[in-house]
Coordinates of C-alpha atoms in Angstrom, one line a residue:
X699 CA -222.1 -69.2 -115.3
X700 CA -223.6 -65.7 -115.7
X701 CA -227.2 -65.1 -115.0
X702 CA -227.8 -64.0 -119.0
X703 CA -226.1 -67.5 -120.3
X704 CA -228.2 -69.4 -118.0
X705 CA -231.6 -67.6 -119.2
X706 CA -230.3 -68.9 -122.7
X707 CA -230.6 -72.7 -121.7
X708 CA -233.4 -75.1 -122.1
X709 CA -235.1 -76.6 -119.3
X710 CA -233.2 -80.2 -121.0
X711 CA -230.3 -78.5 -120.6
X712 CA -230.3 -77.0 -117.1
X713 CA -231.4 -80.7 -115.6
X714 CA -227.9 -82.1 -117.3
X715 CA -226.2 -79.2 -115.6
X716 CA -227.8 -79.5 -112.2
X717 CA -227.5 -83.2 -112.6
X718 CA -223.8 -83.0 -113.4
X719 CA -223.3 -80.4 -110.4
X720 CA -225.5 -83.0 -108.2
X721 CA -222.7 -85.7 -109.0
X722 CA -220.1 -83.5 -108.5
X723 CA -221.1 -82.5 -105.1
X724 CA -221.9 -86.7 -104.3
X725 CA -218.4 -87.6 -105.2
X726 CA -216.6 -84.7 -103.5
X727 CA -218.4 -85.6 -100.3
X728 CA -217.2 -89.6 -100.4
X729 CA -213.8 -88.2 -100.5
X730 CA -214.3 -86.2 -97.9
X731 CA -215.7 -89.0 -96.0
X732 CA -212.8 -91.1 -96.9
X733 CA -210.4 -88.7 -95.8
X734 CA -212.1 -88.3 -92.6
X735 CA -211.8 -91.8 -92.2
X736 CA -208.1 -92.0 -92.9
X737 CA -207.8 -89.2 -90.5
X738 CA -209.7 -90.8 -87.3
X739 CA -207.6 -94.1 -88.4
X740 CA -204.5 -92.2 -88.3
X741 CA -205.4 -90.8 -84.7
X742 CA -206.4 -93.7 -83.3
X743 CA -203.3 -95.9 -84.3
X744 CA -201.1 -92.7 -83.5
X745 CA -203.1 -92.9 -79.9
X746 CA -202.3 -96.5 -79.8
X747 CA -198.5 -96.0 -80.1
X748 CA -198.3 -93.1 -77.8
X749 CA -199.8 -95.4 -75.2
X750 CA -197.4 -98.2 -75.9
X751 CA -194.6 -95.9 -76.3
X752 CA -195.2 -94.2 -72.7
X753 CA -195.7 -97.5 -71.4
X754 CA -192.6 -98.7 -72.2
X755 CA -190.9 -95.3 -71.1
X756 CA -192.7 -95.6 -67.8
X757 CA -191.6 -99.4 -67.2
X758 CA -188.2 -98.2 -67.9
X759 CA -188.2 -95.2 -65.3
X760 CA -189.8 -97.6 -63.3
X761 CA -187.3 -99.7 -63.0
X762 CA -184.6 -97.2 -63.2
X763 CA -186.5 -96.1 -59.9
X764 CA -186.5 -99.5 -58.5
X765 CA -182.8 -99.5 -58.7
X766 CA -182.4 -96.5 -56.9
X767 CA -184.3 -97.4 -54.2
X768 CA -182.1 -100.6 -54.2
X769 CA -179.3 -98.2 -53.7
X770 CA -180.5 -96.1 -50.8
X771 CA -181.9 -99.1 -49.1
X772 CA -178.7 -101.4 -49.5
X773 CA -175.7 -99.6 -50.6
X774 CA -176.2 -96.2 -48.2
X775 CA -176.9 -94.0 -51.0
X776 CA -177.9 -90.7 -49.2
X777 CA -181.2 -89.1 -49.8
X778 CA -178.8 -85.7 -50.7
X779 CA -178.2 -87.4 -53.5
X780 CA -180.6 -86.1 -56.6
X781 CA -181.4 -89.3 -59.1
X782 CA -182.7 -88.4 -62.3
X783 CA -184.6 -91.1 -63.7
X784 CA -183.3 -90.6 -67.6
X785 CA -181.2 -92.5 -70.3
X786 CA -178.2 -90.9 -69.9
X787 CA -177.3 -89.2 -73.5
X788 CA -180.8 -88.0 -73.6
X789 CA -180.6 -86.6 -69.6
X790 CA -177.1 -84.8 -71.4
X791 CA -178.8 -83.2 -74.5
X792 CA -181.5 -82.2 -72.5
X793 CA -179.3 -80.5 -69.8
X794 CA -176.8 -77.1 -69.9
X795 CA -175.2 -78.3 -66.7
X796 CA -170.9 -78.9 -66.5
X797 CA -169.9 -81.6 -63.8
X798 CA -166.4 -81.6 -62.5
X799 CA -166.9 -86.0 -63.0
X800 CA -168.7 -87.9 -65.1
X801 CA -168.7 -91.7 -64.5
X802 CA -170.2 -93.8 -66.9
X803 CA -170.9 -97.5 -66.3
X804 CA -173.1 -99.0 -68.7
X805 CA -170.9 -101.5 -70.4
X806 CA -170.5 -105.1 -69.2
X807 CA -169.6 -107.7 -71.6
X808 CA -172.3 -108.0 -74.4
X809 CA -175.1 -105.4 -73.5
X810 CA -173.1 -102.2 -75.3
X811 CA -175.5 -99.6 -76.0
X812 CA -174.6 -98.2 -79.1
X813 CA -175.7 -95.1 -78.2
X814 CA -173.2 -94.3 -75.3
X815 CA -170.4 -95.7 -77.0
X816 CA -169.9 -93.1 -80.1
X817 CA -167.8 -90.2 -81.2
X818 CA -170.2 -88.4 -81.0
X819 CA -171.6 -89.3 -77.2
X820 CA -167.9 -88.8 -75.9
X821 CA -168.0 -85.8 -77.3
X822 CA -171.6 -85.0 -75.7
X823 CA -170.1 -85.8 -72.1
X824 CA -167.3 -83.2 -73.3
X825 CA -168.9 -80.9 -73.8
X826 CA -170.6 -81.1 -70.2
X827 CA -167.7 -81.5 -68.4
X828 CA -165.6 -78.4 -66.7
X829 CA -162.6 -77.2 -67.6
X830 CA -160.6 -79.7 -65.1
X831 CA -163.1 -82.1 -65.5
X832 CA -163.0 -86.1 -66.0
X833 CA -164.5 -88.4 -67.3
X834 CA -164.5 -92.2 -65.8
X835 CA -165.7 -94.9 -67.5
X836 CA -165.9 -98.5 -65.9
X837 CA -165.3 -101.1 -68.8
X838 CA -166.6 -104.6 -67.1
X839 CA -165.9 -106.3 -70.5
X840 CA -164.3 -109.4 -72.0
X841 CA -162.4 -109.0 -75.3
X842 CA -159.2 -110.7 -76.6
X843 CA -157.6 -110.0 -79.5
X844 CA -156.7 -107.5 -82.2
X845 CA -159.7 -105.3 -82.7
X846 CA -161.5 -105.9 -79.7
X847 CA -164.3 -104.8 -77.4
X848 CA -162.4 -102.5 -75.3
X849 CA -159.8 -101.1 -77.8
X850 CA -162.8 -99.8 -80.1
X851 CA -164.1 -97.9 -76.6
X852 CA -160.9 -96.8 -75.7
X853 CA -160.0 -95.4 -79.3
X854 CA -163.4 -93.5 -79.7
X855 CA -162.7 -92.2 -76.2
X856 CA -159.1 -91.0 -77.2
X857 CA -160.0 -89.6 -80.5
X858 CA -162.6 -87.2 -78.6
X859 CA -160.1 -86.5 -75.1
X860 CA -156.4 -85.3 -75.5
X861 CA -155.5 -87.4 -72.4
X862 CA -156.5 -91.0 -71.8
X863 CA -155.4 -93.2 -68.5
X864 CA -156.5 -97.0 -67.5
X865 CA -156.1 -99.4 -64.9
X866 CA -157.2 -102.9 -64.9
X867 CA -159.1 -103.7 -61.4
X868 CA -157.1 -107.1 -59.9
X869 CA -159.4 -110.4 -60.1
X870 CA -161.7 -109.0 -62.0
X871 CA -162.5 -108.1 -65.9
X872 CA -163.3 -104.0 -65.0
X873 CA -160.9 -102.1 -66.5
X874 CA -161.0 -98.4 -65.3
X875 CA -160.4 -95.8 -68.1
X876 CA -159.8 -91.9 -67.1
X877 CA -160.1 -89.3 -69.9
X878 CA -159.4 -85.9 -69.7
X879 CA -157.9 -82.7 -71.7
X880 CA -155.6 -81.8 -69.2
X881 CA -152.1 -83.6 -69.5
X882 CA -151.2 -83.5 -65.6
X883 CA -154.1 -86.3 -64.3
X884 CA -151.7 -88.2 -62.7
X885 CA -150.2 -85.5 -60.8
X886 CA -153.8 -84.4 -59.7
X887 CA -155.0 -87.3 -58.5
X888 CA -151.6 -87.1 -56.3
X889 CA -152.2 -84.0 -55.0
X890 CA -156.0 -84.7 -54.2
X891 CA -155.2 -88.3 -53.0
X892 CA -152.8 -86.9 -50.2
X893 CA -155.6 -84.7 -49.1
X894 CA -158.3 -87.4 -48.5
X895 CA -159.1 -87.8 -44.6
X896 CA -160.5 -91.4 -45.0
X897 CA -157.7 -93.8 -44.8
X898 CA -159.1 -96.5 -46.8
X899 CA -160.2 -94.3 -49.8
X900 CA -156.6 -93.1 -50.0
X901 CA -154.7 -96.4 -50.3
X902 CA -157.6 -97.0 -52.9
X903 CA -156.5 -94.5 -55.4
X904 CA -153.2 -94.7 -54.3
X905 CA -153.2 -98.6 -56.1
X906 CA -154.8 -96.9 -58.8
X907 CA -152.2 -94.3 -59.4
X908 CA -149.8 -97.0 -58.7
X909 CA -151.0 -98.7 -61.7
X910 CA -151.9 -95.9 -64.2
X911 CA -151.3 -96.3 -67.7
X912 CA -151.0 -94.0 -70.6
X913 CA -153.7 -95.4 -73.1
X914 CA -151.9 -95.4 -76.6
X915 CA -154.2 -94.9 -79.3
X916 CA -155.2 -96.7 -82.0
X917 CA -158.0 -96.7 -85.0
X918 CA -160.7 -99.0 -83.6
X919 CA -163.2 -95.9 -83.8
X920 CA -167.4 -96.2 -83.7
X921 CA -169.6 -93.6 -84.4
X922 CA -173.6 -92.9 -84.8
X923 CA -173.1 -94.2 -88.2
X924 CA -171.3 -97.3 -87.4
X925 CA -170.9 -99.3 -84.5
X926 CA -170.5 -102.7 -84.5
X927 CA -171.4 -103.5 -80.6
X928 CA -173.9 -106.7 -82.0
X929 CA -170.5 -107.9 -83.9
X930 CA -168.0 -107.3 -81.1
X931 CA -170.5 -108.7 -78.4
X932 CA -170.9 -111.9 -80.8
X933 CA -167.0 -112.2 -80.8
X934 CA -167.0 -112.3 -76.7
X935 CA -169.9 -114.7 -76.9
X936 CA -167.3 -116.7 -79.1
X937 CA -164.6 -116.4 -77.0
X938 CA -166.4 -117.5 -73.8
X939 CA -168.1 -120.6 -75.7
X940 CA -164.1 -121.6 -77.1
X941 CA -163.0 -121.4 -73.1
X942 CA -166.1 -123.3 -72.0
X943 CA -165.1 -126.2 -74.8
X944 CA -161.4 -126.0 -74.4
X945 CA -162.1 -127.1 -70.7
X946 CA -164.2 -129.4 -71.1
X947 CA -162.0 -131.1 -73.6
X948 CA -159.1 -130.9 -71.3
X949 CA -160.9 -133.1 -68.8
X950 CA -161.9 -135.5 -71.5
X951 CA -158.6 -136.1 -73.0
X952 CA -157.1 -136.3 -69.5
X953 CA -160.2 -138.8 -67.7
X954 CA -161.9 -140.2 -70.8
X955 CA -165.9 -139.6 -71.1
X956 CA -166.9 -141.2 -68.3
X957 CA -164.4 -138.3 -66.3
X958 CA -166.7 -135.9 -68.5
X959 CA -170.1 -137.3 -67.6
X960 CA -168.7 -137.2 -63.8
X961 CA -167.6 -133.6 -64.0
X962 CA -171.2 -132.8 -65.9
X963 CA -173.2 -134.5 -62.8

């Protein structure tokens, strides 16, 4: 308000006004101290979740650690041997690197990460891979069945390579799969088999090439958006509770219950 409109008011007047301002200026600074509350709420639960969440990433590299000292203590890994401590997928999108192999073992029967079993991871490890390059991938999963566990991998692999292989591991349930964009695998693995100088490495991969397969494709596909590794990992849990019954019954129906309770003891 100019200076000449406020000489016009009365003194009644300019108390209202200065009362009205005086209010004003209260309830603008309550807000502001409710805001400021908010905000130092905000940053301590924020604070609060940061801890938990790096306390959680460090138990995880922790044990990731733990592992590899496992390795280099009881399986001869060599100190030359660089270990990054890092969920794999992440370790790839954080990375510019190509590898002539990349193994990935991190399947085995119902722990599937959903993350590392996508269109869209496959096609991360791809992309990171050389020209020549392969990628192996160590399936230690059950799965019967239409539709099952390893045909969904095996498609999503397939749709993403041009060139899939597998070989089932004797005595076990590993099932080795090879994928590649290079339609001559077979014949490379032959010509880098007959150059290997340790003897027991060579008949190794020569029983693999022995029993290489051509993976034939089929529409069991998971991507970001969907896949179903709780639902396939509940059909395995199934199919190992059906086996567990169906032997049990066989003893019953062959040695009556008190064979059963025998067996059970």
């Amino acid at each position: 308000m100019a200076d000449r409109e406020l000489k016009k008011l009365n003194r009644r007047e300019l108390l209202k006004m200065l009362l009205v301002q005086c209010e004003e200026t209260e309830r603008l600074e309550q807000e502001s101290d409710e805001i400021r509350e908010q905000f130092e709420t905000m940053t301590e639960s924020y604070e609060r979740l940061k801890k938990k969440l790096d306390l959680k990433d460090a138990r995880l590299n922790q044990k990731d650690e733990k592992i590899t000292e496992l390795a280099r203590t009881y399986f001869e890994l060599p100190s030359s041997v660089q270990v990054s401590t890092y969920d794999g997928r992440a370790y790839l999108n954080a990375v510019t690197d190509q590898y002539d192999v990349i193994m990935v073992d991190a399947y085995q029967d119902i722990t599937i990460p959903f993350q590392m079993s996508s269109v869209e991871f496959f096609t991360l490890v791809k992309e990171h891979l050389t020209e020549d390059g392969v990628m192996v991938v160590n399936m230690n999963m059950r799965g019967g069945g239409e539709g099952n566990i390893n045909q969904y991998l095996a498609d999503t692999i397939a749709d993403v390579f041009d060139c899939v292989y597998t070989v089932d591991v004797g005595g076990t349930t590993n099932r080795e799969l090879f994928a590649m964009n290079h339609g001559d695998g077979p014949e490379r693995m032959e010509a880098g088999r007959t150059g290997l100088a340790d003897g027991g490495l060579a008949a190794m991969m020569e029983r693999v090439q022995g029993n290489l397969k051509a993976y034939e494709a089929g529409n069991y596909l998971m991507t970001d958006d969907r896949a179903p590794v709780e639902l396939l990992g509940m059909r395995v849990i199934d199919e190992l509770i059906q086996d567990e019954v169906a032997y049990y019954k066989e003893i019953y129906e062959q040695k009556g219950l008190q064979g059963l309770l025998e067996n059970l003891n």
